[in-house]
Amino acid sequence: MKVDAHDLRTNETDDRGRIYLGTEYANKRVTVAVVEIESDRPDDEELAAAYREASESAEALTEDWDNVSGEAWAGLDE
C-alpha cells in the first residue's frame, strides 16, 4: 500500500487515547496506522539524569553551607 505524504496528519489524543478525526469521516470505514508516538513526559533516562544533577547540586550546596555556617559561628566566638 502506498501512502502519499500529503495524506499524513498528526493529531493529539485526549486523556483516554482517543483522536477526533472530523465529520468528513462520519459513517465511513477508516483505517488508521500509528506511525510514531511522542510522549510529552520525560523518559526514564531524562529523569535519572535530572535526579543525578539535582543530587550533585544539593551536595555542593550542603558543602558551601557547611563552610559559610562554620565561618559564621567562628565569627561569633571572636
Short mmCIF file of N, CA and C in Angstrom, two decimals:
data_model
loop_
_atom_site.label_atom_id
_atom_site.label_comp_id
_atom_site.label_asym_id
_atom_site.label_seq_id
_atom_site.Cartn_x
_atom_site.Cartn_y
_atom_site.Cartn_z
N MET A 1 0.85 -1.19 0.00
CA MET A 1 0.00 0.00 0.00
C MET A 1 0.89 1.24 0.00
N LYS A 2 0.64 2.15 -0.92
CA LYS A 2 1.38 3.40 -0.97
C LYS A 2 0.60 4.48 -0.23
N VAL A 3 1.36 5.30 0.49
CA VAL A 3 0.75 6.41 1.21
C VAL A 3 1.42 7.69 0.75
N ASP A 4 0.63 8.63 0.34
CA ASP A 4 1.15 9.93 -0.06
C ASP A 4 1.45 10.74 1.20
N ALA A 5 2.59 11.39 1.23
CA ALA A 5 2.98 12.17 2.40
C ALA A 5 1.97 13.27 2.72
N HIS A 6 1.26 13.76 1.72
CA HIS A 6 0.25 14.79 1.94
C HIS A 6 -0.97 14.24 2.68
N ASP A 7 -1.12 12.92 2.70
CA ASP A 7 -2.25 12.31 3.38
C ASP A 7 -1.98 12.08 4.87
N LEU A 8 -0.73 12.24 5.28
CA LEU A 8 -0.39 12.02 6.68
C LEU A 8 -0.79 13.23 7.50
N ARG A 9 -1.40 12.97 8.64
CA ARG A 9 -1.79 14.04 9.55
C ARG A 9 -1.34 13.68 10.95
N THR A 10 -0.99 14.69 11.73
CA THR A 10 -0.61 14.49 13.12
C THR A 10 -1.73 15.03 13.99
N ASN A 11 -2.20 14.19 14.89
CA ASN A 11 -3.24 14.59 15.84
C ASN A 11 -2.79 14.22 17.24
N GLU A 12 -3.38 14.85 18.22
CA GLU A 12 -3.09 14.51 19.61
C GLU A 12 -4.29 13.80 20.20
N THR A 13 -4.02 12.86 21.05
CA THR A 13 -5.09 12.11 21.69
C THR A 13 -5.59 12.85 22.92
N ASP A 14 -6.79 12.49 23.34
CA ASP A 14 -7.29 13.02 24.60
C ASP A 14 -6.71 12.17 25.73
N ASP A 15 -7.17 12.41 26.95
CA ASP A 15 -6.61 11.69 28.11
C ASP A 15 -6.94 10.20 28.10
N ARG A 16 -7.80 9.76 27.20
CA ARG A 16 -8.13 8.34 27.10
C ARG A 16 -7.55 7.71 25.83
N GLY A 17 -6.72 8.46 25.11
CA GLY A 17 -6.09 7.92 23.91
C GLY A 17 -6.93 7.99 22.66
N ARG A 18 -7.97 8.80 22.66
CA ARG A 18 -8.86 8.90 21.51
C ARG A 18 -8.49 10.11 20.65
N ILE A 19 -8.73 9.98 19.36
CA ILE A 19 -8.48 11.06 18.40
C ILE A 19 -9.78 11.38 17.68
N TYR A 20 -10.04 12.67 17.52
CA TYR A 20 -11.20 13.11 16.75
C TYR A 20 -10.75 13.26 15.31
N LEU A 21 -11.35 12.50 14.41
CA LEU A 21 -10.96 12.54 13.00
C LEU A 21 -11.65 13.65 12.22
N GLY A 22 -12.83 14.00 12.59
CA GLY A 22 -13.57 15.05 11.89
C GLY A 22 -14.83 14.51 11.27
N THR A 23 -15.73 15.40 10.97
CA THR A 23 -17.04 15.00 10.45
C THR A 23 -16.97 14.44 9.04
N GLU A 24 -15.89 14.74 8.30
CA GLU A 24 -15.78 14.21 6.93
C GLU A 24 -15.65 12.69 6.92
N TYR A 25 -15.35 12.10 8.08
CA TYR A 25 -15.23 10.65 8.17
C TYR A 25 -16.46 9.99 8.81
N ALA A 26 -17.49 10.76 9.06
CA ALA A 26 -18.69 10.21 9.68
C ALA A 26 -19.31 9.15 8.78
N ASN A 27 -19.70 8.03 9.37
CA ASN A 27 -20.35 6.92 8.68
C ASN A 27 -19.49 6.33 7.56
N LYS A 28 -18.19 6.40 7.72
CA LYS A 28 -17.27 5.81 6.75
C LYS A 28 -16.36 4.83 7.47
N ARG A 29 -15.86 3.86 6.74
CA ARG A 29 -14.89 2.94 7.31
C ARG A 29 -13.51 3.60 7.18
N VAL A 30 -12.78 3.69 8.28
CA VAL A 30 -11.49 4.37 8.31
C VAL A 30 -10.44 3.40 8.85
N THR A 31 -9.32 3.30 8.16
CA THR A 31 -8.19 2.51 8.63
C THR A 31 -7.12 3.49 9.10
N VAL A 32 -6.66 3.31 10.31
CA VAL A 32 -5.69 4.23 10.90
C VAL A 32 -4.43 3.46 11.25
N ALA A 33 -3.27 4.03 10.95
CA ALA A 33 -1.99 3.44 11.31
C ALA A 33 -1.24 4.40 12.23
N VAL A 34 -0.69 3.87 13.29
CA VAL A 34 0.13 4.67 14.18
C VAL A 34 1.57 4.56 13.67
N VAL A 35 2.12 5.67 13.24
CA VAL A 35 3.45 5.68 12.64
C VAL A 35 4.50 6.03 13.69
N GLU A 36 4.17 6.90 14.60
CA GLU A 36 5.11 7.35 15.61
C GLU A 36 4.35 7.80 16.84
N ILE A 37 4.96 7.61 17.99
CA ILE A 37 4.35 8.06 19.25
C ILE A 37 5.34 8.96 19.95
N GLU A 38 4.90 10.15 20.33
CA GLU A 38 5.72 11.07 21.10
C GLU A 38 5.07 11.27 22.45
N SER A 39 5.89 11.26 23.46
CA SER A 39 5.39 11.48 24.81
C SER A 39 5.72 12.90 25.25
N ASP A 40 4.81 13.52 25.96
CA ASP A 40 5.09 14.86 26.47
C ASP A 40 5.73 14.79 27.86
N ARG A 41 5.99 13.58 28.32
CA ARG A 41 6.66 13.38 29.61
C ARG A 41 8.09 12.91 29.37
N PRO A 42 9.01 13.27 30.28
CA PRO A 42 10.39 12.81 30.11
C PRO A 42 10.50 11.30 30.28
N ASP A 43 11.45 10.69 29.58
CA ASP A 43 11.64 9.25 29.72
C ASP A 43 12.50 8.96 30.95
N ASP A 44 12.71 7.68 31.25
CA ASP A 44 13.44 7.28 32.45
C ASP A 44 14.86 7.81 32.48
N GLU A 45 15.52 7.84 31.33
CA GLU A 45 16.91 8.33 31.28
C GLU A 45 16.97 9.82 31.60
N GLU A 46 16.02 10.58 31.08
CA GLU A 46 15.99 12.02 31.37
C GLU A 46 15.71 12.26 32.85
N LEU A 47 14.81 11.49 33.42
CA LEU A 47 14.52 11.64 34.84
C LEU A 47 15.73 11.28 35.70
N ALA A 48 16.43 10.20 35.35
CA ALA A 48 17.61 9.79 36.10
C ALA A 48 18.70 10.85 36.02
N ALA A 49 18.91 11.42 34.85
CA ALA A 49 19.92 12.46 34.68
C ALA A 49 19.56 13.70 35.50
N ALA A 50 18.29 14.08 35.50
CA ALA A 50 17.85 15.24 36.28
C ALA A 50 18.02 14.98 37.77
N TYR A 51 17.73 13.75 38.20
CA TYR A 51 17.89 13.39 39.61
C TYR A 51 19.36 13.46 40.02
N ARG A 52 20.25 12.91 39.16
CA ARG A 52 21.68 12.95 39.46
C ARG A 52 22.17 14.40 39.55
N GLU A 53 21.74 15.22 38.62
CA GLU A 53 22.15 16.62 38.61
C GLU A 53 21.66 17.34 39.88
N ALA A 54 20.43 17.09 40.26
CA ALA A 54 19.88 17.71 41.47
C ALA A 54 20.61 17.23 42.71
N SER A 55 20.94 15.95 42.73
CA SER A 55 21.66 15.38 43.87
C SER A 55 23.06 16.00 44.00
N GLU A 56 23.76 16.11 42.87
CA GLU A 56 25.10 16.72 42.88
C GLU A 56 25.02 18.19 43.30
N SER A 57 24.00 18.88 42.81
CA SER A 57 23.82 20.28 43.17
C SER A 57 23.53 20.42 44.67
N ALA A 58 22.73 19.51 45.20
CA ALA A 58 22.42 19.55 46.63
C ALA A 58 23.66 19.28 47.47
N GLU A 59 24.50 18.35 47.03
CA GLU A 59 25.74 18.06 47.75
C GLU A 59 26.65 19.29 47.76
N ALA A 60 26.78 19.96 46.62
CA ALA A 60 27.62 21.16 46.55
C ALA A 60 27.06 22.26 47.44
N LEU A 61 25.74 22.42 47.43
CA LEU A 61 25.10 23.43 48.27
C LEU A 61 25.33 23.13 49.74
N THR A 62 25.25 21.86 50.12
CA THR A 62 25.49 21.46 51.51
C THR A 62 26.91 21.78 51.93
N GLU A 63 27.88 21.48 51.06
CA GLU A 63 29.27 21.79 51.38
C GLU A 63 29.47 23.29 51.55
N ASP A 64 28.89 24.08 50.64
CA ASP A 64 29.00 25.54 50.74
C ASP A 64 28.38 26.04 52.04
N TRP A 65 27.23 25.49 52.39
CA TRP A 65 26.54 25.90 53.62
C TRP A 65 27.38 25.56 54.84
N ASP A 66 27.99 24.39 54.84
CA ASP A 66 28.84 23.99 55.97
C ASP A 66 29.99 24.97 56.15
N ASN A 67 30.62 25.37 55.03
CA ASN A 67 31.73 26.32 55.11
C ASN A 67 31.27 27.68 55.62
N VAL A 68 30.20 28.20 55.05
CA VAL A 68 29.70 29.52 55.45
C VAL A 68 29.20 29.48 56.89
N SER A 69 28.51 28.42 57.25
CA SER A 69 27.99 28.29 58.60
C SER A 69 29.14 28.22 59.61
N GLY A 70 30.17 27.43 59.25
CA GLY A 70 31.34 27.34 60.16
C GLY A 70 32.01 28.68 60.34
N GLU A 71 32.13 29.43 59.25
CA GLU A 71 32.76 30.76 59.34
C GLU A 71 31.89 31.70 60.19
N ALA A 72 30.58 31.62 60.04
CA ALA A 72 29.67 32.48 60.81
C ALA A 72 29.78 32.16 62.30
N TRP A 73 29.79 30.88 62.67
CA TRP A 73 29.90 30.51 64.07
C TRP A 73 31.27 30.91 64.62
N ALA A 74 32.30 30.77 63.82
CA ALA A 74 33.65 31.17 64.25
C ALA A 74 33.68 32.68 64.49
N GLY A 75 33.00 33.45 63.66
CA GLY A 75 32.94 34.90 63.83
C GLY A 75 32.22 35.29 65.10
N LEU A 76 31.24 34.51 65.52
CA LEU A 76 30.51 34.81 66.76
C LEU A 76 31.36 34.51 67.98
N ASP A 77 32.25 33.56 67.86
CA ASP A 77 33.10 33.19 69.01
C ASP A 77 34.18 34.22 69.27
N GLU A 78 34.49 35.08 68.29
CA GLU A 78 35.57 36.06 68.48
C GLU A 78 35.18 37.21 69.30
#
